[in-house]
PDB file of C-alpha atoms in Angstrom:
ATOM      1  CA  UNK A   1       1.216   0.189 -12.325  1.00  0.00           C
ATOM      2  CA  UNK A   2       2.380  -2.791 -14.279  1.00  0.00           C
ATOM      3  CA  UNK A   3       0.057  -4.340 -16.514  1.00  0.00           C
ATOM      4  CA  UNK A   4      -1.600  -8.040 -15.943  1.00  0.00           C
ATOM      5  CA  UNK A   5      -0.058 -10.912 -18.313  1.00  0.00           C
ATOM      6  CA  UNK A   6       2.948  -9.582 -18.617  1.00  0.00           C
ATOM      7  CA  UNK A   7       6.081 -10.920 -16.793  1.00  0.00           C
ATOM      8  CA  UNK A   8       7.351  -9.393 -13.714  1.00  0.00           C
ATOM      9  CA  UNK A   9      10.166  -7.553 -14.383  1.00  0.00           C
ATOM     10  CA  UNK A  10      13.671  -9.734 -12.597  1.00  0.00           C
ATOM     11  CA  UNK A  11      15.086  -7.221 -10.014  1.00  0.00           C
ATOM     12  CA  UNK A  12      17.941  -8.243  -7.221  1.00  0.00           C
ATOM     13  CA  UNK A  13      17.813  -6.198  -3.834  1.00  0.00           C
ATOM     14  CA  UNK A  14      19.141  -6.548  -0.488  1.00  0.00           C
ATOM     15  CA  UNK A  15      17.562  -8.142   2.316  1.00  0.00           C
ATOM     16  CA  UNK A  16      17.578  -7.247   6.366  1.00  0.00           C
ATOM     17  CA  UNK A  17      20.661  -9.050   6.052  1.00  0.00           C
ATOM     18  CA  UNK A  18      22.495  -7.808   3.375  1.00  0.00           C
ATOM     19  CA  UNK A  19      21.903 -10.900   1.162  1.00  0.00           C
ATOM     20  CA  UNK A  20      21.341 -10.143  -2.602  1.00  0.00           C
ATOM     21  CA  UNK A  21      17.972 -12.035  -3.652  1.00  0.00           C
ATOM     22  CA  UNK A  22      16.484 -11.587  -7.014  1.00  0.00           C
ATOM     23  CA  UNK A  23      12.392 -12.601  -8.087  1.00  0.00           C
ATOM     24  CA  UNK A  24      13.956 -15.009 -10.375  1.00  0.00           C
ATOM     25  CA  UNK A  25      14.849 -17.424  -7.254  1.00  0.00           C
ATOM     26  CA  UNK A  26      11.285 -17.847  -6.806  1.00  0.00           C
ATOM     27  CA  UNK A  27      10.179 -19.338 -10.081  1.00  0.00           C
ATOM     28  CA  UNK A  28       7.850 -21.898  -9.339  1.00  0.00           C
ATOM     29  CA  UNK A  29       6.210 -20.780  -6.795  1.00  0.00           C
ATOM     30  CA  UNK A  30       3.594 -17.533  -6.622  1.00  0.00           C
ATOM     31  CA  UNK A  31       5.244 -14.711  -5.355  1.00  0.00           C
ATOM     32  CA  UNK A  32       3.494 -11.376  -3.566  1.00  0.00           C
ATOM     33  CA  UNK A  33       5.699  -8.688  -3.622  1.00  0.00           C
ATOM     34  CA  UNK A  34       3.898  -5.533  -1.624  1.00  0.00           C
ATOM     35  CA  UNK A  35       5.339  -1.962  -1.626  1.00  0.00           C
ATOM     36  CA  UNK A  36       5.172   0.617   1.417  1.00  0.00           C
ATOM     37  CA  UNK A  37       6.414   3.435   2.590  1.00  0.00           C
ATOM     38  CA  UNK A  38       8.566   2.367   5.557  1.00  0.00           C
ATOM     39  CA  UNK A  39       8.113  -0.045   8.444  1.00  0.00           C
ATOM     40  CA  UNK A  40       7.906   2.584  11.298  1.00  0.00           C
ATOM     41  CA  UNK A  41       4.664   3.953   9.994  1.00  0.00           C
ATOM     42  CA  UNK A  42       1.780   2.714  11.777  1.00  0.00           C
ATOM     43  CA  UNK A  43      -0.406   1.809   8.587  1.00  0.00           C
ATOM     44  CA  UNK A  44       2.954  -0.300   6.916  1.00  0.00           C
ATOM     45  CA  UNK A  45       3.968  -1.670  10.463  1.00  0.00           C
ATOM     46  CA  UNK A  46       0.025  -2.854  10.579  1.00  0.00           C
ATOM     47  CA  UNK A  47       0.498  -4.332   7.525  1.00  0.00           C
ATOM     48  CA  UNK A  48       3.974  -5.861   7.104  1.00  0.00           C
ATOM     49  CA  UNK A  49       3.160  -7.727  10.722  1.00  0.00           C
ATOM     50  CA  UNK A  50      -0.092  -8.845   9.225  1.00  0.00           C
ATOM     51  CA  UNK A  51       1.739 -10.683   6.401  1.00  0.00           C
ATOM     52  CA  UNK A  52       4.279 -11.975   9.010  1.00  0.00           C
ATOM     53  CA  UNK A  53       1.390 -13.692  10.937  1.00  0.00           C
ATOM     54  CA  UNK A  54      -0.100 -14.812   7.750  1.00  0.00           C
ATOM     55  CA  UNK A  55       2.949 -16.018   6.502  1.00  0.00           C
ATOM     56  CA  UNK A  56       2.475 -20.005   7.396  1.00  0.00           C
ATOM     57  CA  UNK A  57      -0.927 -19.808   5.377  1.00  0.00           C
ATOM     58  CA  UNK A  58       0.887 -18.658   2.236  1.00  0.00           C
ATOM     59  CA  UNK A  59       3.433 -20.695   2.446  1.00  0.00           C
ATOM     60  CA  UNK A  60       1.229 -24.085   2.790  1.00  0.00           C
ATOM     61  CA  UNK A  61      -0.067 -22.254  -0.236  1.00  0.00           C
ATOM     62  CA  UNK A  62       2.957 -22.341  -2.329  1.00  0.00           C
ATOM     63  CA  UNK A  63       3.805 -18.483  -2.269  1.00  0.00           C
ATOM     64  CA  UNK A  64       6.289 -16.347  -0.881  1.00  0.00           C
ATOM     65  CA  UNK A  65       5.597 -12.756   0.163  1.00  0.00           C
ATOM     66  CA  UNK A  66       8.226  -9.826  -0.344  1.00  0.00           C
ATOM     67  CA  UNK A  67       8.259  -6.512   1.489  1.00  0.00           C
ATOM     68  CA  UNK A  68       9.372  -4.098  -0.479  1.00  0.00           C
ATOM     69  CA  UNK A  69      10.388  -0.468   0.554  1.00  0.00           C
ATOM     70  CA  UNK A  70      12.615   2.412   0.828  1.00  0.00           C
ATOM     71  CA  UNK A  71      13.999   1.565   3.837  1.00  0.00           C
ATOM     72  CA  UNK A  72      17.633   1.179   4.612  1.00  0.00           C
ATOM     73  CA  UNK A  73      18.677  -2.777   5.398  1.00  0.00           C
ATOM     74  CA  UNK A  74      19.710  -1.748   8.831  1.00  0.00           C
ATOM     75  CA  UNK A  75      15.968  -0.385   9.292  1.00  0.00           C
ATOM     76  CA  UNK A  76      14.791  -3.449   7.976  1.00  0.00           C
ATOM     77  CA  UNK A  77      16.389  -5.733   9.765  1.00  0.00           C
ATOM     78  CA  UNK A  78      15.757  -3.919  13.502  1.00  0.00           C
ATOM     79  CA  UNK A  79      12.061  -4.403  12.481  1.00  0.00           C
ATOM     80  CA  UNK A  80      12.492  -8.233  11.585  1.00  0.00           C
ATOM     81  CA  UNK A  81      14.683  -8.684  14.886  1.00  0.00           C
ATOM     82  CA  UNK A  82      11.789  -6.845  16.493  1.00  0.00           C
ATOM     83  CA  UNK A  83       8.885  -8.593  15.243  1.00  0.00           C
ATOM     84  CA  UNK A  84      10.395 -11.837  14.569  1.00  0.00           C
ATOM     85  CA  UNK A  85       9.264 -11.456  11.321  1.00  0.00           C
ATOM     86  CA  UNK A  86       9.979 -14.851   8.501  1.00  0.00           C
ATOM     87  CA  UNK A  87       8.709 -13.081   5.494  1.00  0.00           C
ATOM     88  CA  UNK A  88      10.923 -11.254   3.288  1.00  0.00           C
ATOM     89  CA  UNK A  89      12.047  -7.872   3.445  1.00  0.00           C
ATOM     90  CA  UNK A  90      14.126  -5.731   1.361  1.00  0.00           C
ATOM     91  CA  UNK A  91      15.451  -2.444   0.803  1.00  0.00           C
ATOM     92  CA  UNK A  92      15.280  -0.378  -2.022  1.00  0.00           C
ATOM     93  CA  UNK A  93      16.874   2.964  -1.431  1.00  0.00           C
ATOM     94  CA  UNK A  94      17.955   3.561  -4.350  1.00  0.00           C
ATOM     95  CA  UNK A  95      14.170   3.435  -6.012  1.00  0.00           C
ATOM     96  CA  UNK A  96      15.122   1.357  -8.797  1.00  0.00           C
ATOM     97  CA  UNK A  97      12.558  -1.512  -8.266  1.00  0.00           C
ATOM     98  CA  UNK A  98      10.232   1.053  -7.139  1.00  0.00           C
ATOM     99  CA  UNK A  99      10.323   2.644  -9.908  1.00  0.00           C
ATOM    100  CA  UNK A 100      10.504  -0.411 -11.828  1.00  0.00           C
ATOM    101  CA  UNK A 101       7.139  -1.608 -10.315  1.00  0.00           C
ATOM    102  CA  UNK A 102       5.617   1.715 -11.249  1.00  0.00           C
ATOM    103  CA  UNK A 103       4.790   2.576  -7.660  1.00  0.00           C
ATOM    104  CA  UNK A 104       6.250   5.783  -7.288  1.00  0.00           C
ATOM    105  CA  UNK A 105       3.241   8.079  -8.164  1.00  0.00           C
ATOM    106  CA  UNK A 106       2.860  12.159  -7.790  1.00  0.00           C
ATOM    107  CA  UNK A 107       0.680  13.063  -4.426  1.00  0.00           C
ATOM    108  CA  UNK A 108      -0.521  16.136  -2.343  1.00  0.00           C
ATOM    109  CA  UNK A 109       1.878  16.481   0.581  1.00  0.00           C
ATOM    110  CA  UNK A 110       0.275  19.395   2.714  1.00  0.00           C
ATOM    111  CA  UNK A 111      -1.354  20.800  -0.697  1.00  0.00           C
ATOM    112  CA  UNK A 112       2.075  20.489  -2.802  1.00  0.00           C
ATOM    113  CA  UNK A 113       2.798  17.892  -5.254  1.00  0.00           C
ATOM    114  CA  UNK A 114       5.462  15.306  -3.906  1.00  0.00           C
ATOM    115  CA  UNK A 115       6.485  11.879  -5.400  1.00  0.00           C
ATOM    116  CA  UNK A 116       5.612   9.133  -3.045  1.00  0.00           C
ATOM    117  CA  UNK A 117       5.344   5.243  -2.930  1.00  0.00           C
ATOM    118  CA  UNK A 118       1.411   4.156  -3.611  1.00  0.00           C
ATOM    119  CA  UNK A 119       0.953   1.190  -1.836  1.00  0.00           C
ATOM    120  CA  UNK A 120       0.328  -1.496  -4.696  1.00  0.00           C
ATOM    121  CA  UNK A 121       0.728  -5.197  -4.432  1.00  0.00           C
ATOM    122  CA  UNK A 122       1.213  -7.587  -6.845  1.00  0.00           C
ATOM    123  CA  UNK A 123       0.520 -11.484  -7.491  1.00  0.00           C
ATOM    124  CA  UNK A 124       2.863 -13.150  -9.887  1.00  0.00           C
ATOM    125  CA  UNK A 125       2.354 -17.362 -10.967  1.00  0.00           C
ATOM    126  CA  UNK A 126       5.139 -19.411 -10.837  1.00  0.00           C
ATOM    127  CA  UNK A 127       5.777 -18.695 -14.384  1.00  0.00           C
ATOM    128  CA  UNK A 128       7.135 -15.176 -13.419  1.00  0.00           C
ATOM    129  CA  UNK A 129       3.979 -13.423 -15.257  1.00  0.00           C
ATOM    130  CA  UNK A 130       1.762 -10.697 -13.068  1.00  0.00           C
ATOM    131  CA  UNK A 131      -1.874 -12.218 -12.410  1.00  0.00           C
ATOM    132  CA  UNK A 132      -3.286  -9.879  -9.933  1.00  0.00           C
ATOM    133  CA  UNK A 133      -2.277  -6.090  -9.345  1.00  0.00           C
ATOM    134  CA  UNK A 134      -3.674  -4.073  -6.976  1.00  0.00           C
ATOM    135  CA  UNK A 135      -2.878  -0.157  -6.102  1.00  0.00           C
ATOM    136  CA  UNK A 136      -4.190   2.017  -3.375  1.00  0.00           C
ATOM    137  CA  UNK A 137      -3.881  -1.277  -1.495  1.00  0.00           C
ATOM    138  CA  UNK A 138      -5.290  -0.480   2.703  1.00  0.00           C
ATOM    139  CA  UNK A 139      -2.649  -1.906   5.170  1.00  0.00           C
ATOM    140  CA  UNK A 140      -5.494  -3.806   7.574  1.00  0.00           C
ATOM    141  CA  UNK A 141      -7.058  -5.780   4.704  1.00  0.00           C
ATOM    142  CA  UNK A 142      -4.625  -6.218   2.185  1.00  0.00           C
ATOM    143  CA  UNK A 143      -2.782  -9.381   3.677  1.00  0.00           C
ATOM    144  CA  UNK A 144      -5.916 -11.669   3.789  1.00  0.00           C
ATOM    145  CA  UNK A 145      -7.002 -10.318   0.598  1.00  0.00           C
ATOM    146  CA  UNK A 146      -4.026 -11.529  -1.257  1.00  0.00           C
ATOM    147  CA  UNK A 147      -4.500 -14.932   0.938  1.00  0.00           C
ATOM    148  CA  UNK A 148      -7.741 -14.988  -0.557  1.00  0.00           C
ATOM    149  CA  UNK A 149      -6.567 -14.436  -3.987  1.00  0.00           C
ATOM    150  CA  UNK A 150      -4.564 -17.441  -3.607  1.00  0.00           C
ATOM    151  CA  UNK A 151      -7.759 -19.692  -3.135  1.00  0.00           C
ATOM    152  CA  UNK A 152      -9.413 -18.397  -6.798  1.00  0.00           C
TER     153      UNK A 152
END
């Protein structure tokens, strides 16, 4: 996990429409990048849809939410359309940003070691500095938790 107080590494990834999005385009506002496995799993669907439901409140507080997963652009597009989401979902099929943000961890899968994405959420300030970092987040409570963090 990246350290609080460090500058968040910039990245460029495609969104659901294939448009390349950079973290740096959001300077001047708070950014909440959250990393999740794939939108087709129950926990990730819950987390992403809840972030989507609360998205207007995040915008009111001057924050943009960006979901990042290893899912394809096409998968993200279908999900975004099906649930009418306005938040930004980015595809990192090559795991470049997932590795850059240190969320690819060794886990146990059926008793064997395997590399997997650890649910992690960061809060980045208007200057691009990481001010909060949460690992092993609970998908059901993480969106509300992050909304509360904006009030502190």
